[in-house]
Amino acid sequence: MITNERMIAYINSLESPESPICEMIRKEALAEMVPIIRNETASLLKFFIRLTKPMHILEVGTAVGYSAILMSEYMPEEAHITTIEKYEPRIPIAKENFHRAGKENAITLLEGDAAEILRSLEESYDLIFMDAAKGQYIHFFPDVMRLLASGGLLISDNILQDGDIIESRFAVTRRNRTIHSRMREYLYTLKHTPELQTAIIPIGDGVAVSTKQ
Ligand SMILES: C[S@@+](CC[C@H](N)C(=O)[O-])C[C@H]1O[C@@H](n2cnc3c(N)ncnc32)[C@H](O)[C@@H]1O
């Protein structure tokens, strides 16, 4: 938890419910312990989608499709989402959820490792939502920069690692040290790449919002 729990509870208490299908998929995902975006992150994502009206959205990390369906409810009518997932057990559930939500035409699921899939993509995207394995963001970065449209938005989730990011690498459990170093490298890169303007926002588990000049 990187912000005060009571503050988060208060902020979340102001939210209105999502569509019935979104609420259902969210409850099912939480019951199955599938990691999905937190409410505060969802709120930020919805805000940026309404603000920037992206026509081409790329998501890295579908899980069971919750955030993709949520984004699709806020994007312009003719917009399209491409989302990537490699964990096989989640893929049929995500597909079924897109069907239940009536979003099969609006959302395309690409199955496989994002490291390979990103390399093969050629379209440019107005919004890229990075929500996969945290230790890989830095490896995805060159392709993400290539795919991000000029003026486009890159939103990277879970960048503060439940607060671990500010600790010395020796204070982090051995298991998390590589992720810790790679995430620090990723954040440094986001903040020091001349074409990017990045804000690091400590909500949810930390979100970095970058725009490409
Ligand atoms: C935090 S979950 C995504 C949650 C989803 N965006 C939501 O909020 O509904 C991260 C997902 O990324 C997937 N993932 C991790 N590394 C990946 C990779 N290299 N390629 C494709 N998917 C990956 C995981 O299997 C997991 O389902």
PDB file of C-alpha atoms and ligand atoms in Angstrom:
ATOM      1  CA  MET A   1       0.000   0.000   0.000  1.00  0.00           C
ATOM      2  CA  ILE A   2       1.673   3.227  -1.101  1.00  0.00           C
ATOM      3  CA  THR A   3      -1.022   5.640   0.054  1.00  0.00           C
ATOM      4  CA  ASN A   4      -3.130   5.840   3.182  1.00  0.00           C
ATOM      5  CA  GLU A   5      -5.779   3.101   3.198  1.00  0.00           C
ATOM      6  CA  ARG A   6      -8.524   5.330   4.588  1.00  0.00           C
ATOM      7  CA  MET A   7      -7.815   7.905   1.890  1.00  0.00           C
ATOM      8  CA  ILE A   8      -8.118   5.236  -0.810  1.00  0.00           C
ATOM      9  CA  ALA A   9     -11.356   3.931   0.731  1.00  0.00           C
ATOM     10  CA  TYR A  10     -12.743   7.464   0.764  1.00  0.00           C
ATOM     11  CA  ILE A  11     -11.728   8.182  -2.847  1.00  0.00           C
ATOM     12  CA  ASN A  12     -13.146   4.857  -4.009  1.00  0.00           C
ATOM     13  CA  SER A  13     -16.396   5.507  -2.137  1.00  0.00           C
ATOM     14  CA  LEU A  14     -16.990   8.418  -4.526  1.00  0.00           C
ATOM     15  CA  GLU A  15     -16.910   6.142  -7.590  1.00  0.00           C
ATOM     16  CA  SER A  16     -20.119   5.153  -9.358  1.00  0.00           C
ATOM     17  CA  PRO A  17     -20.613   1.505 -10.351  1.00  0.00           C
ATOM     18  CA  GLU A  18     -19.414   0.416 -13.789  1.00  0.00           C
ATOM     19  CA  SER A  19     -21.696  -1.323 -16.297  1.00  0.00           C
ATOM     20  CA  PRO A  20     -23.252  -4.573 -14.938  1.00  0.00           C
ATOM     21  CA  ILE A  21     -20.975  -6.731 -17.157  1.00  0.00           C
ATOM     22  CA  CYS A  22     -17.854  -4.888 -16.012  1.00  0.00           C
ATOM     23  CA  GLU A  23     -18.871  -5.201 -12.378  1.00  0.00           C
ATOM     24  CA  MET A  24     -19.542  -8.926 -12.850  1.00  0.00           C
ATOM     25  CA  ILE A  25     -16.197  -9.596 -14.549  1.00  0.00           C
ATOM     26  CA  ARG A  26     -14.397  -7.578 -11.900  1.00  0.00           C
ATOM     27  CA  LYS A  27     -16.025  -9.596  -9.077  1.00  0.00           C
ATOM     28  CA  GLU A  28     -15.256 -12.894 -10.822  1.00  0.00           C
ATOM     29  CA  ALA A  29     -11.622 -11.891 -11.411  1.00  0.00           C
ATOM     30  CA  LEU A  30     -11.146 -10.865  -7.776  1.00  0.00           C
ATOM     31  CA  ALA A  31     -12.791 -14.089  -6.555  1.00  0.00           C
ATOM     32  CA  GLU A  32     -10.347 -16.091  -8.718  1.00  0.00           C
ATOM     33  CA  MET A  33      -7.395 -13.981  -7.514  1.00  0.00           C
ATOM     34  CA  VAL A  34      -6.720 -12.712 -11.033  1.00  0.00           C
ATOM     35  CA  PRO A  35      -4.697  -9.486 -10.772  1.00  0.00           C
ATOM     36  CA  ILE A  36      -6.668  -6.632 -12.321  1.00  0.00           C
ATOM     37  CA  ILE A  37      -6.328  -2.859 -12.196  1.00  0.00           C
ATOM     38  CA  ARG A  38      -7.313  -1.204  -8.936  1.00  0.00           C
ATOM     39  CA  ASN A  39     -10.280   1.158  -8.827  1.00  0.00           C
ATOM     40  CA  GLU A  40      -8.070   4.243  -8.614  1.00  0.00           C
ATOM     41  CA  THR A  41      -6.104   3.116 -11.670  1.00  0.00           C
ATOM     42  CA  ALA A  42      -9.350   2.398 -13.519  1.00  0.00           C
ATOM     43  CA  SER A  43     -10.509   5.909 -12.744  1.00  0.00           C
ATOM     44  CA  LEU A  44      -7.290   7.417 -14.131  1.00  0.00           C
ATOM     45  CA  LEU A  45      -7.465   5.261 -17.248  1.00  0.00           C
ATOM     46  CA  LYS A  46     -11.066   6.286 -17.931  1.00  0.00           C
ATOM     47  CA  PHE A  47     -10.101   9.932 -17.477  1.00  0.00           C
ATOM     48  CA  PHE A  48      -7.248   9.730 -20.003  1.00  0.00           C
ATOM     49  CA  ILE A  49      -9.382   7.835 -22.501  1.00  0.00           C
ATOM     50  CA  ARG A  50     -12.118  10.435 -22.346  1.00  0.00           C
ATOM     51  CA  LEU A  51      -9.526  13.236 -22.536  1.00  0.00           C
ATOM     52  CA  THR A  52      -7.468  11.921 -25.453  1.00  0.00           C
ATOM     53  CA  LYS A  53     -10.123   9.901 -27.359  1.00  0.00           C
ATOM     54  CA  PRO A  54      -7.641   7.289 -28.662  1.00  0.00           C
ATOM     55  CA  MET A  55      -8.716   5.403 -31.793  1.00  0.00           C
ATOM     56  CA  HIS A  56      -6.022   2.719 -31.568  1.00  0.00           C
ATOM     57  CA  ILE A  57      -5.273   1.273 -28.135  1.00  0.00           C
ATOM     58  CA  LEU A  58      -2.687  -1.380 -27.307  1.00  0.00           C
ATOM     59  CA  GLU A  59      -2.732  -3.193 -23.971  1.00  0.00           C
ATOM     60  CA  VAL A  60       0.117  -5.393 -22.788  1.00  0.00           C
ATOM     61  CA  GLY A  61      -1.340  -7.842 -20.229  1.00  0.00           C
ATOM     62  CA  THR A  62      -4.986  -8.829 -20.796  1.00  0.00           C
ATOM     63  CA  ALA A  63      -5.493 -11.230 -17.862  1.00  0.00           C
ATOM     64  CA  VAL A  64      -9.235 -12.025 -18.201  1.00  0.00           C
ATOM     65  CA  GLY A  65     -10.066  -8.872 -20.145  1.00  0.00           C
ATOM     66  CA  TYR A  66     -11.386  -6.621 -17.392  1.00  0.00           C
ATOM     67  CA  SER A  67      -9.378  -3.474 -18.187  1.00  0.00           C
ATOM     68  CA  ALA A  68      -9.805  -3.950 -21.952  1.00  0.00           C
ATOM     69  CA  ILE A  69     -13.601  -4.133 -21.580  1.00  0.00           C
ATOM     70  CA  LEU A  70     -13.585  -1.152 -19.232  1.00  0.00           C
ATOM     71  CA  MET A  71     -11.486   0.921 -21.677  1.00  0.00           C
ATOM     72  CA  SER A  72     -13.752  -0.098 -24.551  1.00  0.00           C
ATOM     73  CA  GLU A  73     -16.724   1.404 -22.714  1.00  0.00           C
ATOM     74  CA  TYR A  74     -15.045   4.826 -22.571  1.00  0.00           C
ATOM     75  CA  MET A  75     -13.250   4.983 -25.937  1.00  0.00           C
ATOM     76  CA  PRO A  76     -14.781   6.537 -29.084  1.00  0.00           C
ATOM     77  CA  GLU A  77     -17.298   4.356 -30.905  1.00  0.00           C
ATOM     78  CA  GLU A  78     -15.082   3.343 -33.835  1.00  0.00           C
ATOM     79  CA  ALA A  79     -11.945   2.849 -31.745  1.00  0.00           C
ATOM     80  CA  HIS A  80     -10.209  -0.512 -31.405  1.00  0.00           C
ATOM     81  CA  ILE A  81      -8.195  -2.269 -28.703  1.00  0.00           C
ATOM     82  CA  THR A  82      -5.462  -4.820 -29.315  1.00  0.00           C
ATOM     83  CA  THR A  83      -4.508  -6.695 -26.161  1.00  0.00           C
ATOM     84  CA  ILE A  84      -1.745  -9.241 -25.538  1.00  0.00           C
ATOM     85  CA  GLU A  85      -1.764 -12.190 -23.118  1.00  0.00           C
ATOM     86  CA  LYS A  86       0.582 -15.146 -22.818  1.00  0.00           C
ATOM     87  CA  TYR A  87      -0.829 -17.120 -19.869  1.00  0.00           C
ATOM     88  CA  GLU A  88      -2.869 -19.848 -21.567  1.00  0.00           C
ATOM     89  CA  PRO A  89      -5.432 -20.549 -18.817  1.00  0.00           C
ATOM     90  CA  ARG A  90      -6.578 -16.910 -18.941  1.00  0.00           C
ATOM     91  CA  ILE A  91      -6.971 -16.656 -22.726  1.00  0.00           C
ATOM     92  CA  PRO A  92     -10.292 -18.571 -23.137  1.00  0.00           C
ATOM     93  CA  ILE A  93     -11.740 -16.704 -20.157  1.00  0.00           C
ATOM     94  CA  ALA A  94     -10.765 -13.348 -21.684  1.00  0.00           C
ATOM     95  CA  LYS A  95     -12.304 -14.380 -25.032  1.00  0.00           C
ATOM     96  CA  GLU A  96     -15.489 -15.489 -23.324  1.00  0.00           C
ATOM     97  CA  ASN A  97     -15.616 -12.199 -21.406  1.00  0.00           C
ATOM     98  CA  PHE A  98     -15.244 -10.188 -24.641  1.00  0.00           C
ATOM     99  CA  HIS A  99     -18.144 -12.233 -26.029  1.00  0.00           C
ATOM    100  CA  ARG A 100     -20.285 -11.686 -22.905  1.00  0.00           C
ATOM    101  CA  ALA A 101     -19.601  -7.960 -23.090  1.00  0.00           C
ATOM    102  CA  GLY A 102     -20.463  -7.874 -26.819  1.00  0.00           C
ATOM    103  CA  LYS A 103     -16.977  -6.507 -27.544  1.00  0.00           C
ATOM    104  CA  GLU A 104     -15.575  -9.141 -29.912  1.00  0.00           C
ATOM    105  CA  ASN A 105     -15.374  -6.639 -32.763  1.00  0.00           C
ATOM    106  CA  ALA A 106     -13.896  -3.867 -30.655  1.00  0.00           C
ATOM    107  CA  ILE A 107     -11.152  -5.922 -28.955  1.00  0.00           C
ATOM    108  CA  THR A 108      -8.573  -8.211 -30.574  1.00  0.00           C
ATOM    109  CA  LEU A 109      -6.676 -10.611 -28.332  1.00  0.00           C
ATOM    110  CA  LEU A 110      -3.174 -11.551 -29.470  1.00  0.00           C
ATOM    111  CA  GLU A 111      -2.003 -14.751 -27.807  1.00  0.00           C
ATOM    112  CA  GLY A 112       1.646 -15.141 -26.886  1.00  0.00           C
ATOM    113  CA  ASP A 113       4.637 -13.458 -25.334  1.00  0.00           C
ATOM    114  CA  ALA A 114       4.490  -9.686 -25.659  1.00  0.00           C
ATOM    115  CA  ALA A 115       8.250  -9.588 -26.236  1.00  0.00           C
ATOM    116  CA  GLU A 116       7.717 -11.350 -29.577  1.00  0.00           C
ATOM    117  CA  ILE A 117       4.310  -9.948 -30.463  1.00  0.00           C
ATOM    118  CA  LEU A 118       5.345  -6.330 -29.927  1.00  0.00           C
ATOM    119  CA  ARG A 119       8.293  -6.863 -32.287  1.00  0.00           C
ATOM    120  CA  SER A 120       5.888  -8.040 -35.013  1.00  0.00           C
ATOM    121  CA  LEU A 121       3.393  -5.144 -34.731  1.00  0.00           C
ATOM    122  CA  GLU A 122       3.564  -2.270 -37.197  1.00  0.00           C
ATOM    123  CA  GLU A 123       0.512  -0.131 -36.574  1.00  0.00           C
ATOM    124  CA  SER A 124       0.939   2.966 -34.447  1.00  0.00           C
ATOM    125  CA  TYR A 125      -1.122   3.349 -31.268  1.00  0.00           C
ATOM    126  CA  ASP A 126      -2.549   6.475 -29.639  1.00  0.00           C
ATOM    127  CA  LEU A 127      -2.592   4.862 -26.213  1.00  0.00           C
ATOM    128  CA  ILE A 128      -0.482   1.992 -24.900  1.00  0.00           C
ATOM    129  CA  PHE A 129      -1.421   0.521 -21.538  1.00  0.00           C
ATOM    130  CA  MET A 130       1.449  -1.444 -20.034  1.00  0.00           C
ATOM    131  CA  ASP A 131       0.156  -3.900 -17.436  1.00  0.00           C
ATOM    132  CA  ALA A 132       2.193  -7.112 -17.727  1.00  0.00           C
ATOM    133  CA  ALA A 133       5.205  -8.543 -15.877  1.00  0.00           C
ATOM    134  CA  LYS A 134       6.882  -5.554 -14.212  1.00  0.00           C
ATOM    135  CA  GLY A 135      10.397  -6.854 -14.792  1.00  0.00           C
ATOM    136  CA  GLN A 136       9.802  -6.833 -18.551  1.00  0.00           C
ATOM    137  CA  TYR A 137       8.683  -3.252 -19.097  1.00  0.00           C
ATOM    138  CA  ILE A 138      12.259  -2.152 -19.773  1.00  0.00           C
ATOM    139  CA  HIS A 139      12.658  -4.904 -22.401  1.00  0.00           C
ATOM    140  CA  PHE A 140       9.390  -3.912 -24.097  1.00  0.00           C
ATOM    141  CA  PHE A 141      10.381  -0.239 -24.119  1.00  0.00           C
ATOM    142  CA  PRO A 142      12.135   0.030 -27.541  1.00  0.00           C
ATOM    143  CA  ASP A 143       9.137  -1.553 -29.318  1.00  0.00           C
ATOM    144  CA  VAL A 144       6.681   0.479 -27.275  1.00  0.00           C
ATOM    145  CA  MET A 145       8.464   3.683 -28.338  1.00  0.00           C
ATOM    146  CA  ARG A 146       8.385   2.563 -31.967  1.00  0.00           C
ATOM    147  CA  LEU A 147       4.646   1.750 -31.762  1.00  0.00           C
ATOM    148  CA  LEU A 148       3.564   4.832 -29.805  1.00  0.00           C
ATOM    149  CA  ALA A 149       2.146   7.535 -32.079  1.00  0.00           C
ATOM    150  CA  SER A 150       3.510  11.032 -31.901  1.00  0.00           C
ATOM    151  CA  GLY A 151       1.339  12.779 -29.306  1.00  0.00           C
ATOM    152  CA  GLY A 152       0.344   9.358 -27.971  1.00  0.00           C
ATOM    153  CA  LEU A 153       0.066   8.296 -24.357  1.00  0.00           C
ATOM    154  CA  LEU A 154       1.929   5.493 -22.596  1.00  0.00           C
ATOM    155  CA  ILE A 155       0.372   4.464 -19.271  1.00  0.00           C
ATOM    156  CA  SER A 156       2.463   2.057 -17.199  1.00  0.00           C
ATOM    157  CA  ASP A 157       0.854   0.391 -14.171  1.00  0.00           C
ATOM    158  CA  ASN A 158       2.350  -1.093 -10.980  1.00  0.00           C
ATOM    159  CA  ILE A 159       5.537   0.911 -11.158  1.00  0.00           C
ATOM    160  CA  LEU A 160       6.038   1.557  -7.431  1.00  0.00           C
ATOM    161  CA  GLN A 161       5.943  -2.117  -6.423  1.00  0.00           C
ATOM    162  CA  ASP A 162       3.897  -1.675  -3.257  1.00  0.00           C
ATOM    163  CA  GLY A 163       6.455   0.885  -2.061  1.00  0.00           C
ATOM    164  CA  ASP A 164       9.495  -1.365  -2.558  1.00  0.00           C
ATOM    165  CA  ILE A 165      10.825   0.916  -5.287  1.00  0.00           C
ATOM    166  CA  ILE A 166      12.206   3.430  -2.749  1.00  0.00           C
ATOM    167  CA  GLU A 167      14.023   0.752  -0.722  1.00  0.00           C
ATOM    168  CA  SER A 168      17.636  -0.248  -1.212  1.00  0.00           C
ATOM    169  CA  ARG A 169      17.830  -3.372  -3.373  1.00  0.00           C
ATOM    170  CA  PHE A 170      19.184  -5.221  -0.314  1.00  0.00           C
ATOM    171  CA  ALA A 171      16.033  -4.396   1.669  1.00  0.00           C
ATOM    172  CA  VAL A 172      13.908  -6.039  -1.032  1.00  0.00           C
ATOM    173  CA  THR A 173      13.387  -9.800  -0.921  1.00  0.00           C
ATOM    174  CA  ARG A 174      15.922 -11.611  -3.109  1.00  0.00           C
ATOM    175  CA  ARG A 175      13.061 -12.821  -5.321  1.00  0.00           C
ATOM    176  CA  ASN A 176      12.081  -9.215  -6.124  1.00  0.00           C
ATOM    177  CA  ARG A 177      15.563  -7.729  -6.592  1.00  0.00           C
ATOM    178  CA  THR A 178      15.764  -8.155 -10.349  1.00  0.00           C
ATOM    179  CA  ILE A 179      12.300  -6.634 -10.797  1.00  0.00           C
ATOM    180  CA  HIS A 180      13.312  -3.792  -8.456  1.00  0.00           C
ATOM    181  CA  SER A 181      16.445  -2.939 -10.492  1.00  0.00           C
ATOM    182  CA  ARG A 182      14.637  -3.246 -13.806  1.00  0.00           C
ATOM    183  CA  MET A 183      11.737  -1.070 -12.664  1.00  0.00           C
ATOM    184  CA  ARG A 184      14.145   1.618 -11.450  1.00  0.00           C
ATOM    185  CA  GLU A 185      15.869   1.462 -14.827  1.00  0.00           C
ATOM    186  CA  TYR A 186      12.470   1.706 -16.557  1.00  0.00           C
ATOM    187  CA  LEU A 187      11.397   4.755 -14.539  1.00  0.00           C
ATOM    188  CA  TYR A 188      14.775   6.428 -15.109  1.00  0.00           C
ATOM    189  CA  THR A 189      14.405   5.743 -18.842  1.00  0.00           C
ATOM    190  CA  LEU A 190      10.862   7.150 -18.936  1.00  0.00           C
ATOM    191  CA  LYS A 191      12.032  10.315 -17.209  1.00  0.00           C
ATOM    192  CA  HIS A 192      15.200  10.750 -19.303  1.00  0.00           C
ATOM    193  CA  THR A 193      14.071   9.888 -22.823  1.00  0.00           C
ATOM    194  CA  PRO A 194      13.986  13.268 -24.592  1.00  0.00           C
ATOM    195  CA  GLU A 195      10.850  12.503 -26.675  1.00  0.00           C
ATOM    196  CA  LEU A 196       8.857  11.632 -23.543  1.00  0.00           C
ATOM    197  CA  GLN A 197       7.265  13.782 -20.905  1.00  0.00           C
ATOM    198  CA  THR A 198       6.468  11.563 -17.921  1.00  0.00           C
ATOM    199  CA  ALA A 199       4.594  12.057 -14.668  1.00  0.00           C
ATOM    200  CA  ILE A 200       4.829   9.424 -11.944  1.00  0.00           C
ATOM    201  CA  ILE A 201       1.578   9.293 -10.019  1.00  0.00           C
ATOM    202  CA  PRO A 202       1.440   7.462  -6.663  1.00  0.00           C
ATOM    203  CA  ILE A 203      -2.060   6.052  -6.949  1.00  0.00           C
ATOM    204  CA  GLY A 204      -3.034   2.381  -7.074  1.00  0.00           C
ATOM    205  CA  ASP A 205       0.331   0.638  -7.173  1.00  0.00           C
ATOM    206  CA  GLY A 206       1.875   3.624  -8.942  1.00  0.00           C
ATOM    207  CA  VAL A 207       1.160   4.723 -12.492  1.00  0.00           C
ATOM    208  CA  ALA A 208       3.555   6.460 -14.905  1.00  0.00           C
ATOM    209  CA  VAL A 209       1.907   8.560 -17.589  1.00  0.00           C
ATOM    210  CA  SER A 210       4.117   9.496 -20.537  1.00  0.00           C
ATOM    211  CA  THR A 211       3.374  11.449 -23.656  1.00  0.00           C
ATOM    212  CA  LYS A 212       5.536  11.261 -26.767  1.00  0.00           C
ATOM    213  CA  GLN A 213       6.470  14.538 -28.438  1.00  0.00           C
TER     214      GLN A 213
HETATM  215  C1  LIG B   1      -1.810  -7.428 -13.962  1.00  0.00           C
HETATM  216  S1  LIG B   1      -2.341  -8.626 -15.115  1.00  0.00           S
HETATM  217  C2  LIG B   1      -3.253  -7.688 -16.291  1.00  0.00           C
HETATM  218  C3  LIG B   1      -4.551  -7.189 -15.756  1.00  0.00           C
HETATM  219  C4  LIG B   1      -5.457  -6.555 -16.781  1.00  0.00           C
HETATM  220  N1  LIG B   1      -4.795  -5.497 -17.512  1.00  0.00           N
HETATM  221  C5  LIG B   1      -6.678  -5.978 -16.089  1.00  0.00           C
HETATM  222  O1  LIG B   1      -6.529  -4.998 -15.342  1.00  0.00           O
HETATM  223  O2  LIG B   1      -7.780  -6.526 -16.270  1.00  0.00           O
HETATM  224  C6  LIG B   1      -0.892  -8.969 -16.022  1.00  0.00           C
HETATM  225  C7  LIG B   1      -1.073  -9.995 -17.119  1.00  0.00           C
HETATM  226  O3  LIG B   1       0.045  -9.895 -17.994  1.00  0.00           O
HETATM  227  C8  LIG B   1       0.360 -11.193 -18.451  1.00  0.00           C
HETATM  228  N2  LIG B   1       1.753 -11.165 -18.902  1.00  0.00           N
HETATM  229  C9  LIG B   1       2.856 -11.053 -18.137  1.00  0.00           C
HETATM  230  N3  LIG B   1       3.953 -11.047 -18.903  1.00  0.00           N
HETATM  231  C10 LIG B   1       3.528 -11.152 -20.183  1.00  0.00           C
HETATM  232  C11 LIG B   1       4.201 -11.215 -21.436  1.00  0.00           C
HETATM  233  N4  LIG B   1       5.524 -11.172 -21.524  1.00  0.00           N
HETATM  234  N5  LIG B   1       3.451 -11.320 -22.550  1.00  0.00           N
HETATM  235  C12 LIG B   1       2.091 -11.360 -22.484  1.00  0.00           C
HETATM  236  N6  LIG B   1       1.416 -11.324 -21.328  1.00  0.00           N
HETATM  237  C13 LIG B   1       2.113 -11.215 -20.190  1.00  0.00           C
HETATM  238  C14 LIG B   1       0.118 -12.082 -17.235  1.00  0.00           C
HETATM  239  O4  LIG B   1      -0.075 -13.424 -17.621  1.00  0.00           O
HETATM  240  C15 LIG B   1      -1.099 -11.428 -16.603  1.00  0.00           C
HETATM  241  O5  LIG B   1      -2.300 -12.078 -17.006  1.00  0.00           O
END
